[in-house]
Amino acid sequence: MVVIDAILVKGNGPLRGEVAISGSKNAALPILTAAILFRDPVSIDNVPELRDITTLLNLLSLLGVRSVRRGKRIVLDASGPLSHEAPYDLVRKMRASIYVLGPLLARVGEARVSLPGGCAWGPRPVDLHIMAMEKLGAEVSVDHGYVVAKSPPGGLRGATISFGTSSVGATCNALLACVTAKGETTLENAAIEPEVDSLAEFLAACGAPIDGIGTRTLHVRGVDRLRPVPFPVIPDRIEAGTFLAAAAITGGDLNVTGCRPDHLDAVLQTLRDAGCEIETGKNSIRCRGSLPPKSFDITTAPYPGFPTDMQAQMMALASIGDGVSRLTDTIYTDRFTHVAELVRLGADVRLEGNTAVVRPVGGLSGARVMASDLRASAALIVAGLVAKGQTHVSRVYHIDRGYERIEEKLRNVGASIERVREEGP
Ligand code: UD1
């Protein structure tokens, strides 16, 4: 018997009050992985306490990188001898483990990293990561489910790397690999998500000349040695967006603090389309929802477009809308495992290719639902906030991968939500 957690949510009226946003999971992961490149201890601040972060620290520990957490600060030490193998058992838990590929090639000269495999909504290739390493001179093959890579004699060499598709992960991996390579590297069609900029800013602060941060072309001059400076992780824009969706769906009034409104333009525009009043401060966003939400359309796209990581939560909002909404995912065209679960709560959602068409219904009603991935879990909790009666979300270990103390944060602003233990398969 396995004991796993479930979350019980009851529709409990409008959420009101203030929610503080944690550090960004997706920004913290590549920055923590960068520790492999340093011979001196590195100190990273505002690191959220999440399962994905623990998974990465376990992987880093296996590779020989020691880490100590003091509150929100993590100090990592990669001064000792490092191993170069990232095993399947850890990589399968979190796809971002592939981030160790670039730094291991740079520091150790070789890497054996399990292929991450797909996820609940389909295959998630790493061909662009491999292409980037090859451009930098590495020999790469795939053998028995592992990416096996070796740097050329004398180490990685700067190159021009052009990405056909904008990829957050491949851009981060390329940056991590080239920053200590010999000579200059140009990354063309680099991803410009805030998490990528943040990694580039960290590496630049540690002494690597990087031009073009925030643009699609990055020029990196490789350095022999990086000098660590303490660096804070940026706020999590997806966590912020999720709480804004929670304010909107309950017709509530939430002040989301410690966030970066400039990272959320597309999400804020959609919330305005849905009839919310949005006020932004320097580091805060106030969202006042009005019910029923107006229907709206979104199409996910690379930053600054609408983030795929907010598609599911906005579908929950659309499901109680006053008209027909269309949500199209162009980044992950199969990312719709939450649709069937929202339908269990009474939503009228039909898939037409990679577009979910959401039609108005009288309201949602609580039911047992199953989370299939991180953002789907968030969407089901958001929907549960307005469903009549109780919504029972099982498999919530997904939510612990990416939301810090979500029940506590929601409860503090008036939600009726609790975590229970139950027997699992
Ligand atoms: C990151 C985020 C994830 C988010 C996604 C898109 C992290 C840890 N995860 O994932 O939460 O949903 O960005 O914003 O930051 N692709 C390829 N080949 C590759 C790599 C990607 O074809 O080698 C494709 C993907 O299938 C996808 C697109 O590129 O269609 C963008 O994916 P990418 O930006 O790489 O996503 P991740 O970095 O995996």
GROMACS .gro file of C-alpha atoms and ligand atoms in nm:
model
  464
    1MET     CA    1   0.000   0.000   0.000
    2VAL     CA    2   0.126   0.348  -0.086
    3VAL     CA    3   0.008   0.651   0.109
    4ILE     CA    4  -0.032   0.958  -0.104
    5ASP     CA    5  -0.177   1.302  -0.049
    6ALA     CA    6  -0.501   1.438  -0.186
    7ILE     CA    7  -0.638   1.789  -0.166
    8LEU     CA    8  -0.997   1.863  -0.070
    9VAL     CA    9  -1.134   2.199  -0.185
   10LYS     CA   10  -1.479   2.343  -0.126
   11GLY     CA   11  -1.634   2.638  -0.303
   12ASN     CA   12  -1.620   2.901  -0.031
   13GLY     CA   13  -1.685   3.239  -0.193
   14PRO     CA   14  -1.449   3.515  -0.304
   15LEU     CA   15  -1.082   3.504  -0.205
   16ARG     CA   16  -0.966   3.822  -0.037
   17GLY     CA   17  -0.635   3.942   0.098
   18GLU     CA   18  -0.268   3.922   0.013
   19VAL     CA   19  -0.055   3.639  -0.123
   20ALA     CA   20   0.326   3.652  -0.134
   21ILE     CA   21   0.488   3.486  -0.434
   22SER     CA   22   0.784   3.247  -0.395
   23GLY     CA   23   1.098   3.219  -0.605
   24SER     CA   24   1.060   3.076  -0.952
   25LYS     CA   25   1.109   2.701  -0.986
   26ASN     CA   26   1.202   2.724  -1.351
   27ALA     CA   27   1.452   3.005  -1.291
   28ALA     CA   28   1.608   2.833  -0.989
   29LEU     CA   29   1.669   2.498  -1.165
   30PRO     CA   30   1.926   2.612  -1.426
   31ILE     CA   31   2.092   2.856  -1.182
   32LEU     CA   32   2.141   2.581  -0.921
   33THR     CA   33   2.273   2.349  -1.192
   34ALA     CA   34   2.527   2.615  -1.288
   35ALA     CA   35   2.701   2.538  -0.955
   36ILE     CA   36   2.873   2.249  -1.139
   37LEU     CA   37   3.077   2.512  -1.326
   38PHE     CA   38   3.219   2.677  -1.012
   39ARG     CA   39   3.527   2.577  -0.812
   40ASP     CA   40   3.417   2.803  -0.523
   41PRO     CA   41   3.094   2.784  -0.322
   42VAL     CA   42   2.794   2.955  -0.482
   43SER     CA   43   2.512   3.112  -0.282
   44ILE     CA   44   2.164   3.139  -0.435
   45ASP     CA   45   1.881   3.325  -0.261
   46ASN     CA   46   1.502   3.304  -0.275
   47VAL     CA   47   1.503   2.936  -0.370
   48PRO     CA   48   1.154   2.791  -0.322
   49GLU     CA   49   1.103   2.474  -0.117
   50LEU     CA   50   0.968   2.240  -0.381
   51ARG     CA   51   1.003   1.878  -0.478
   52ASP     CA   52   1.167   1.962  -0.811
   53ILE     CA   53   1.433   2.160  -0.626
   54THR     CA   54   1.496   1.866  -0.389
   55THR     CA   55   1.514   1.629  -0.687
   56LEU     CA   56   1.776   1.850  -0.850
   57LEU     CA   57   1.978   1.882  -0.527
   58ASN     CA   58   1.972   1.502  -0.492
   59LEU     CA   59   2.101   1.468  -0.847
   60LEU     CA   60   2.370   1.729  -0.787
   61SER     CA   61   2.471   1.548  -0.467
   62LEU     CA   62   2.507   1.223  -0.661
   63LEU     CA   63   2.735   1.409  -0.901
   64GLY     CA   64   2.948   1.534  -0.610
   65VAL     CA   65   2.800   1.882  -0.557
   66ARG     CA   66   2.731   1.942  -0.188
   67SER     CA   67   2.452   2.177  -0.091
   68VAL     CA   68   2.322   2.328   0.232
   69ARG     CA   69   1.991   2.508   0.268
   70ARG     CA   70   1.943   2.789   0.519
   71GLY     CA   71   1.589   2.915   0.481
   72LYS     CA   72   1.552   3.046   0.129
   73ARG     CA   73   1.928   3.041   0.064
   74ILE     CA   74   2.113   2.744  -0.079
   75VAL     CA   75   2.492   2.726  -0.082
   76LEU     CA   76   2.640   2.479  -0.329
   77ASP     CA   77   2.994   2.351  -0.337
   78ALA     CA   78   3.131   2.174  -0.643
   79SER     CA   79   3.499   2.203  -0.548
   80GLY     CA   80   3.553   1.829  -0.508
   81PRO     CA   81   3.581   1.557  -0.771
   82LEU     CA   82   3.264   1.520  -0.977
   83SER     CA   83   3.100   1.217  -1.130
   84HIS     CA   84   2.935   1.245  -1.470
   85GLU     CA   85   2.637   1.010  -1.462
   86ALA     CA   86   2.276   1.126  -1.415
   87PRO     CA   87   2.075   0.805  -1.368
   88TYR     CA   88   1.725   0.732  -1.500
   89ASP     CA   89   1.569   0.705  -1.154
   90LEU     CA   90   1.633   1.072  -1.084
   91VAL     CA   91   1.601   1.214  -1.436
   92ARG     CA   92   1.260   1.051  -1.493
   93LYS     CA   93   1.126   1.243  -1.190
   94MET     CA   94   1.210   1.574  -1.348
   95ARG     CA   95   1.288   1.652  -1.709
   96ALA     CA   96   1.495   1.958  -1.618
   97SER     CA   97   1.765   1.713  -1.496
   98ILE     CA   98   1.888   1.732  -1.856
   99TYR     CA   99   2.035   2.070  -1.750
  100VAL     CA  100   2.336   1.885  -1.607
  101LEU     CA  101   2.444   1.785  -1.960
  102GLY     CA  102   2.602   2.119  -2.056
  103PRO     CA  103   2.779   2.194  -1.727
  104LEU     CA  104   2.917   1.837  -1.696
  105LEU     CA  105   3.064   1.857  -2.046
  106ALA     CA  106   3.214   2.194  -1.959
  107ARG     CA  107   3.359   2.097  -1.622
  108VAL     CA  108   3.422   1.721  -1.637
  109GLY     CA  109   3.457   1.676  -2.014
  110GLU     CA  110   3.202   1.398  -2.028
  111ALA     CA  111   2.843   1.324  -1.935
  112ARG     CA  112   2.609   1.028  -1.925
  113VAL     CA  113   2.258   1.158  -1.872
  114SER     CA  114   1.945   0.947  -1.892
  115LEU     CA  115   1.697   1.056  -2.158
  116PRO     CA  116   1.406   1.207  -1.965
  117GLY     CA  117   1.132   1.033  -2.161
  118GLY     CA  118   0.793   1.188  -2.227
  119CYS     CA  119   0.541   1.325  -1.987
  120ALA     CA  120   0.166   1.299  -1.932
  121TRP     CA  121   0.086   1.501  -2.243
  122GLY     CA  122   0.330   1.352  -2.489
  123PRO     CA  123   0.689   1.328  -2.605
  124ARG     CA  124   0.929   1.601  -2.501
  125PRO     CA  125   1.235   1.581  -2.723
  126VAL     CA  126   1.588   1.692  -2.631
  127ASP     CA  127   1.728   1.706  -2.985
  128LEU     CA  128   1.802   2.079  -2.957
  129HIS     CA  129   2.004   2.025  -2.638
  130ILE     CA  130   2.208   1.758  -2.818
  131MET     CA  131   2.253   1.974  -3.129
  132ALA     CA  132   2.388   2.260  -2.914
  133MET     CA  133   2.647   2.032  -2.748
  134GLU     CA  134   2.757   1.898  -3.086
  135LYS     CA  135   2.803   2.251  -3.220
  136LEU     CA  136   3.032   2.319  -2.924
  137GLY     CA  137   3.245   2.024  -3.037
  138ALA     CA  138   3.109   1.743  -2.819
  139GLU     CA  139   3.062   1.393  -2.953
  140VAL     CA  140   2.714   1.282  -2.857
  141SER     CA  141   2.535   0.950  -2.897
  142VAL     CA  142   2.228   0.793  -2.749
  143ASP     CA  143   2.302   0.457  -2.593
  144HIS     CA  144   2.067   0.232  -2.390
  145GLY     CA  145   1.842   0.529  -2.304
  146TYR     CA  146   2.129   0.757  -2.208
  147VAL     CA  147   2.274   1.063  -2.378
  148VAL     CA  148   2.646   0.986  -2.379
  149ALA     CA  149   2.859   1.290  -2.453
  150LYS     CA  150   3.230   1.370  -2.458
  151SER     CA  151   3.401   1.705  -2.500
  152PRO     CA  152   3.679   1.736  -2.759
  153PRO     CA  153   4.042   1.731  -2.640
  154GLY     CA  154   4.108   2.074  -2.487
  155GLY     CA  155   3.740   2.125  -2.398
  156LEU     CA  156   3.430   2.273  -2.559
  157ARG     CA  157   3.484   2.538  -2.827
  158GLY     CA  158   3.269   2.844  -2.891
  159ALA     CA  159   3.040   2.823  -3.195
  160THR     CA  160   2.730   2.969  -3.356
  161ILE     CA  161   2.422   2.776  -3.246
  162SER     CA  162   2.096   2.846  -3.420
  163PHE     CA  163   1.774   2.711  -3.270
  164GLY     CA  164   1.499   2.626  -3.519
  165THR     CA  165   1.244   2.626  -3.236
  166SER     CA  166   1.258   2.862  -2.941
  167SER     CA  167   1.347   2.637  -2.647
  168VAL     CA  168   1.389   2.749  -2.286
  169GLY     CA  169   1.572   2.433  -2.185
  170ALA     CA  170   1.805   2.410  -2.485
  171THR     CA  171   1.898   2.779  -2.455
  172CYS     CA  172   1.979   2.735  -2.085
  173ASN     CA  173   2.181   2.419  -2.150
  174ALA     CA  174   2.375   2.587  -2.431
  175LEU     CA  175   2.449   2.887  -2.206
  176LEU     CA  176   2.568   2.659  -1.928
  177ALA     CA  177   2.794   2.471  -2.168
  178CYS     CA  178   2.945   2.765  -2.357
  179VAL     CA  179   3.015   3.008  -2.075
  180THR     CA  180   3.350   2.841  -1.997
  181ALA     CA  181   3.419   2.721  -2.354
  182LYS     CA  182   3.715   2.848  -2.552
  183GLY     CA  183   3.626   3.150  -2.764
  184GLU     CA  184   3.294   3.310  -2.848
  185THR     CA  185   2.952   3.158  -2.884
  186THR     CA  186   2.651   3.311  -3.055
  187LEU     CA  187   2.307   3.175  -2.975
  188GLU     CA  188   2.055   3.258  -3.247
  189ASN     CA  189   1.680   3.242  -3.190
  190ALA     CA  190   1.754   3.201  -2.819
  191ALA     CA  191   1.453   3.178  -2.589
  192ILE     CA  192   1.380   3.507  -2.409
  193GLU     CA  193   1.167   3.379  -2.121
  194PRO     CA  194   1.251   3.567  -1.797
  195GLU     CA  195   1.400   3.243  -1.658
  196VAL     CA  196   1.655   3.235  -1.943
  197ASP     CA  197   1.743   3.603  -1.896
  198SER     CA  198   1.789   3.539  -1.527
  199LEU     CA  199   2.038   3.256  -1.588
  200ALA     CA  200   2.229   3.478  -1.833
  201GLU     CA  201   2.231   3.763  -1.580
  202PHE     CA  202   2.364   3.531  -1.311
  203LEU     CA  203   2.645   3.404  -1.534
  204ALA     CA  204   2.724   3.760  -1.643
  205ALA     CA  205   2.735   3.874  -1.279
  206CYS     CA  206   2.986   3.593  -1.218
  207GLY     CA  207   3.221   3.735  -1.480
  208ALA     CA  208   3.114   3.592  -1.816
  209PRO     CA  209   3.072   3.867  -2.077
  210ILE     CA  210   2.726   3.809  -2.229
  211ASP     CA  211   2.577   4.059  -2.474
  212GLY     CA  212   2.218   4.069  -2.588
  213ILE     CA  213   2.046   3.949  -2.271
  214GLY     CA  214   1.671   3.984  -2.326
  215THR     CA  215   1.707   3.953  -2.705
  216ARG     CA  216   1.697   3.652  -2.935
  217THR     CA  217   2.071   3.674  -3.010
  218LEU     CA  218   2.315   3.615  -2.728
  219HIS     CA  219   2.693   3.661  -2.764
  220VAL     CA  220   2.892   3.485  -2.496
  221ARG     CA  221   3.269   3.516  -2.445
  222GLY     CA  222   3.394   3.204  -2.269
  223VAL     CA  223   3.594   3.257  -1.948
  224ASP     CA  224   3.844   3.028  -1.774
  225ARG     CA  225   3.683   3.062  -1.437
  226LEU     CA  226   3.356   3.198  -1.301
  227ARG     CA  227   3.364   3.401  -0.977
  228PRO     CA  228   3.050   3.342  -0.770
  229VAL     CA  229   2.835   3.631  -0.654
  230PRO     CA  230   2.526   3.580  -0.436
  231PHE     CA  231   2.222   3.587  -0.662
  232PRO     CA  232   1.846   3.596  -0.594
  233VAL     CA  233   1.597   3.385  -0.790
  234ILE     CA  234   1.325   3.593  -0.962
  235PRO     CA  235   0.963   3.556  -0.846
  236ASP     CA  236   0.758   3.275  -1.000
  237ARG     CA  237   0.540   3.427  -1.271
  238ILE     CA  238   0.334   3.109  -1.307
  239GLU     CA  239   0.260   3.088  -0.935
  240ALA     CA  240   0.155   3.455  -0.949
  241GLY     CA  241  -0.063   3.388  -1.253
  242THR     CA  242  -0.225   3.091  -1.078
  243PHE     CA  243  -0.327   3.303  -0.776
  244LEU     CA  244  -0.460   3.573  -1.011
  245ALA     CA  245  -0.671   3.308  -1.182
  246ALA     CA  246  -0.794   3.201  -0.835
  247ALA     CA  247  -0.894   3.560  -0.759
  248ALA     CA  248  -1.070   3.588  -1.093
  249ILE     CA  249  -1.265   3.262  -1.072
  250THR     CA  250  -1.400   3.339  -0.723
  251GLY     CA  251  -1.489   3.701  -0.804
  252GLY     CA  252  -1.240   3.786  -0.532
  253ASP     CA  253  -0.997   4.067  -0.459
  254LEU     CA  254  -0.638   3.952  -0.419
  255ASN     CA  255  -0.319   4.149  -0.392
  256VAL     CA  256  -0.038   3.929  -0.522
  257THR     CA  257   0.288   4.063  -0.380
  258GLY     CA  258   0.659   4.005  -0.437
  259CYS     CA  259   0.603   3.941  -0.806
  260ARG     CA  260   0.711   4.096  -1.137
  261PRO     CA  261   0.409   4.242  -1.322
  262ASP     CA  262   0.630   4.304  -1.628
  263HIS     CA  263   0.673   3.924  -1.663
  264LEU     CA  264   0.297   3.872  -1.681
  265ASP     CA  265   0.175   4.109  -1.956
  266ALA     CA  266  -0.002   3.843  -2.163
  267VAL     CA  267  -0.169   3.686  -1.858
  268LEU     CA  268  -0.283   4.025  -1.725
  269GLN     CA  269  -0.429   4.117  -2.064
  270THR     CA  270  -0.629   3.793  -2.068
  271LEU     CA  271  -0.756   3.856  -1.715
  272ARG     CA  272  -0.870   4.203  -1.829
  273ASP     CA  273  -1.042   4.036  -2.127
  274ALA     CA  274  -1.217   3.813  -1.872
  275GLY     CA  275  -1.354   4.124  -1.702
  276CYS     CA  276  -1.109   4.151  -1.411
  277GLU     CA  277  -0.986   4.484  -1.283
  278ILE     CA  278  -0.609   4.473  -1.270
  279GLU     CA  279  -0.388   4.725  -1.092
  280THR     CA  280  -0.013   4.683  -1.098
  281GLY     CA  281   0.242   4.824  -0.855
  282LYS     CA  282   0.619   4.789  -0.882
  283ASN     CA  283   0.616   4.440  -0.731
  284SER     CA  284   0.250   4.364  -0.688
  285ILE     CA  285  -0.067   4.295  -0.883
  286ARG     CA  286  -0.417   4.348  -0.751
  287CYS     CA  287  -0.686   4.148  -0.926
  288ARG     CA  288  -1.057   4.205  -0.867
  289GLY     CA  289  -1.269   3.945  -1.040
  290SER     CA  290  -1.625   3.993  -1.154
  291LEU     CA  291  -1.864   3.703  -1.206
  292PRO     CA  292  -1.940   3.551  -1.440
  293PRO     CA  293  -1.607   3.599  -1.619
  294LYS     CA  294  -1.633   3.718  -1.978
  295SER     CA  295  -1.534   3.464  -2.239
  296PHE     CA  296  -1.184   3.505  -2.384
  297ASP     CA  297  -0.944   3.345  -2.629
  298ILE     CA  298  -0.580   3.257  -2.578
  299THR     CA  299  -0.310   3.108  -2.794
  300THR     CA  300   0.005   3.001  -2.615
  301ALA     CA  301   0.336   3.116  -2.761
  302PRO     CA  302   0.696   3.165  -2.654
  303TYR     CA  303   0.751   3.466  -2.425
  304PRO     CA  304   0.623   3.738  -2.434
  305GLY     CA  305   0.326   3.540  -2.567
  306PHE     CA  306   0.074   3.365  -2.341
  307PRO     CA  307   0.258   3.095  -2.135
  308THR     CA  308   0.160   2.733  -2.191
  309ASP     CA  309   0.212   2.686  -1.815
  310MET     CA  310  -0.100   2.905  -1.754
  311GLN     CA  311  -0.324   2.742  -2.014
  312ALA     CA  312  -0.488   2.487  -1.779
  313GLN     CA  313  -0.561   2.739  -1.499
  314MET     CA  314  -0.720   2.979  -1.750
  315MET     CA  315  -0.931   2.694  -1.885
  316ALA     CA  316  -1.073   2.652  -1.535
  317LEU     CA  317  -1.164   3.022  -1.541
  318ALA     CA  318  -1.314   2.997  -1.892
  319SER     CA  319  -1.529   2.703  -1.782
  320ILE     CA  320  -1.757   2.934  -1.577
  321GLY     CA  321  -1.748   3.210  -1.840
  322ASP     CA  322  -2.047   3.386  -1.996
  323GLY     CA  323  -1.974   3.272  -2.351
  324VAL     CA  324  -1.757   3.052  -2.570
  325SER     CA  325  -1.380   3.066  -2.504
  326ARG     CA  326  -1.109   2.913  -2.718
  327LEU     CA  327  -0.774   2.807  -2.575
  328THR     CA  328  -0.510   2.697  -2.825
  329ASP     CA  329  -0.176   2.547  -2.723
  330THR     CA  330   0.093   2.583  -2.989
  331ILE     CA  331   0.385   2.489  -2.760
  332TYR     CA  332   0.258   2.151  -2.641
  333THR     CA  333  -0.022   2.061  -2.875
  334ASP     CA  334  -0.136   1.765  -2.659
  335ARG     CA  335  -0.129   1.945  -2.325
  336PHE     CA  336  -0.493   1.884  -2.247
  337THR     CA  337  -0.503   1.605  -1.986
  338HIS     CA  338  -0.695   1.843  -1.756
  339VAL     CA  339  -0.987   1.864  -2.003
  340ALA     CA  340  -1.145   1.533  -1.905
  341GLU     CA  341  -1.109   1.619  -1.536
  342LEU     CA  342  -1.267   1.965  -1.578
  343VAL     CA  343  -1.552   1.790  -1.760
  344ARG     CA  344  -1.596   1.573  -1.449
  345LEU     CA  345  -1.655   1.898  -1.259
  346GLY     CA  346  -1.931   1.988  -1.503
  347ALA     CA  347  -1.737   2.200  -1.754
  348ASP     CA  348  -1.828   2.183  -2.123
  349VAL     CA  349  -1.493   2.155  -2.298
  350ARG     CA  350  -1.439   1.995  -2.636
  351LEU     CA  351  -1.110   1.950  -2.814
  352GLU     CA  352  -1.070   2.050  -3.176
  353GLY     CA  353  -0.710   1.958  -3.257
  354ASN     CA  354  -0.494   2.171  -3.029
  355THR     CA  355  -0.781   2.405  -2.941
  356ALA     CA  356  -1.009   2.356  -2.643
  357VAL     CA  357  -1.351   2.507  -2.701
  358VAL     CA  358  -1.513   2.595  -2.370
  359ARG     CA  359  -1.887   2.660  -2.361
  360PRO     CA  360  -2.085   2.816  -2.078
  361VAL     CA  361  -2.248   2.595  -1.816
  362GLY     CA  362  -2.453   2.694  -1.511
  363GLY     CA  363  -2.160   2.632  -1.274
  364LEU     CA  364  -1.924   2.358  -1.165
  365SER     CA  365  -1.996   2.083  -0.915
  366GLY     CA  366  -1.738   1.913  -0.697
  367ALA     CA  367  -1.620   1.561  -0.782
  368ARG     CA  368  -1.321   1.330  -0.748
  369VAL     CA  369  -1.061   1.426  -1.004
  370MET     CA  370  -0.707   1.319  -1.073
  371ALA     CA  371  -0.411   1.546  -1.136
  372SER     CA  372  -0.191   1.430  -1.420
  373ASP     CA  373   0.075   1.699  -1.410
  374LEU     CA  374   0.179   2.009  -1.223
  375ARG     CA  375  -0.029   2.275  -1.397
  376ALA     CA  376  -0.328   2.043  -1.440
  377SER     CA  377  -0.331   1.999  -1.060
  378ALA     CA  378  -0.328   2.376  -1.017
  379ALA     CA  379  -0.618   2.410  -1.262
  380LEU     CA  380  -0.826   2.153  -1.074
  381ILE     CA  381  -0.767   2.328  -0.742
  382VAL     CA  382  -0.861   2.664  -0.902
  383ALA     CA  383  -1.179   2.506  -1.041
  384GLY     CA  384  -1.253   2.346  -0.702
  385LEU     CA  385  -1.259   2.693  -0.545
  386VAL     CA  386  -1.593   2.760  -0.718
  387ALA     CA  387  -1.735   2.412  -0.764
  388LYS     CA  388  -2.044   2.342  -0.556
  389GLY     CA  389  -1.962   2.098  -0.278
  390GLN     CA  390  -1.632   1.919  -0.244
  391THR     CA  391  -1.366   1.861  -0.506
  392HIS     CA  392  -1.121   1.584  -0.425
  393VAL     CA  393  -0.796   1.619  -0.620
  394SER     CA  394  -0.584   1.306  -0.598
  395ARG     CA  395  -0.220   1.256  -0.696
  396VAL     CA  396  -0.129   1.597  -0.563
  397TYR     CA  397   0.237   1.506  -0.547
  398HIS     CA  398   0.240   1.685  -0.880
  399ILE     CA  399   0.147   2.012  -0.711
  400ASP     CA  400   0.433   1.979  -0.461
  401ARG     CA  401   0.675   1.980  -0.753
  402GLY     CA  402   0.599   2.342  -0.829
  403TYR     CA  403   0.383   2.527  -0.573
  404GLU     CA  404   0.518   2.618  -0.231
  405ARG     CA  405   0.262   2.567   0.051
  406ILE     CA  406  -0.030   2.622  -0.188
  407GLU     CA  407  -0.300   2.511   0.061
  408GLU     CA  408  -0.167   2.743   0.330
  409LYS     CA  409  -0.145   3.037   0.090
  410LEU     CA  410  -0.499   2.977  -0.037
  411ARG     CA  411  -0.639   2.918   0.312
  412ASN     CA  412  -0.492   3.250   0.429
  413VAL     CA  413  -0.706   3.433   0.173
  414GLY     CA  414  -1.027   3.250   0.257
  415ALA     CA  415  -1.026   2.921   0.067
  416SER     CA  416  -1.164   2.607   0.223
  417ILE     CA  417  -0.885   2.364   0.139
  418GLU     CA  418  -0.709   2.083   0.317
  419ARG     CA  419  -0.463   1.807   0.248
  420VAL     CA  420  -0.550   1.452   0.343
  421ARG     CA  421  -0.360   1.126   0.330
  422GLU     CA  422  -0.510   0.837   0.142
  423GLU     CA  423  -0.418   0.492   0.022
  424GLY     CA  424  -0.299   0.483  -0.334
  425PRO     CA  425  -0.244   0.215  -0.595
  426UD1     C1  426   1.022   2.491  -2.007
  426UD1     C2  427   0.952   2.493  -1.873
  426UD1     C3  428   0.809   2.443  -1.886
  426UD1     C4  429   0.735   2.521  -1.993
  426UD1     C5  430   0.814   2.522  -2.124
  426UD1     C6  431   0.753   2.613  -2.230
  426UD1     C7  432   1.134   2.451  -1.720
  426UD1     C8  433   1.200   2.357  -1.625
  426UD1     N1  434   1.027   2.406  -1.782
  426UD1     O1  435   1.025   2.356  -2.050
  426UD1     O2  436   0.746   2.459  -1.760
  426UD1     O3  437   0.610   2.460  -2.016
  426UD1     O4  438   0.948   2.571  -2.100
  426UD1     O5  439   0.751   2.744  -2.184
  426UD1     O6  440   1.174   2.564  -1.734
  426UD1     N2  441   1.162   2.120  -2.817
  426UD1     C9  442   1.216   2.043  -2.917
  426UD1     N3  443   1.341   1.991  -2.897
  426UD1    C10  444   1.414   2.015  -2.784
  426UD1    C11  445   1.356   2.096  -2.683
  426UD1    C12  446   1.229   2.146  -2.702
  426UD1     O7  447   1.155   2.018  -3.020
  426UD1     O8  448   1.527   1.967  -2.773
  426UD1    C13  449   1.025   2.178  -2.837
  426UD1    C14  450   0.926   2.128  -2.733
  426UD1     O9  451   0.867   2.006  -2.770
  426UD1    C15  452   0.826   2.242  -2.730
  426UD1    C16  453   0.912   2.366  -2.757
  426UD1    O10  454   1.033   2.317  -2.812
  426UD1    O11  455   0.733   2.230  -2.835
  426UD1    C17  456   0.942   2.449  -2.636
  426UD1    O12  457   0.993   2.366  -2.534
  426UD1     P1  458   1.101   2.418  -2.429
  426UD1    O13  459   1.098   2.567  -2.427
  426UD1    O14  460   1.230   2.351  -2.454
  426UD1    O15  461   1.041   2.363  -2.294
  426UD1     P2  462   1.123   2.312  -2.167
  426UD1    O16  463   1.251   2.389  -2.154
  426UD1    O17  464   1.129   2.163  -2.164
   0.00000   0.00000   0.00000
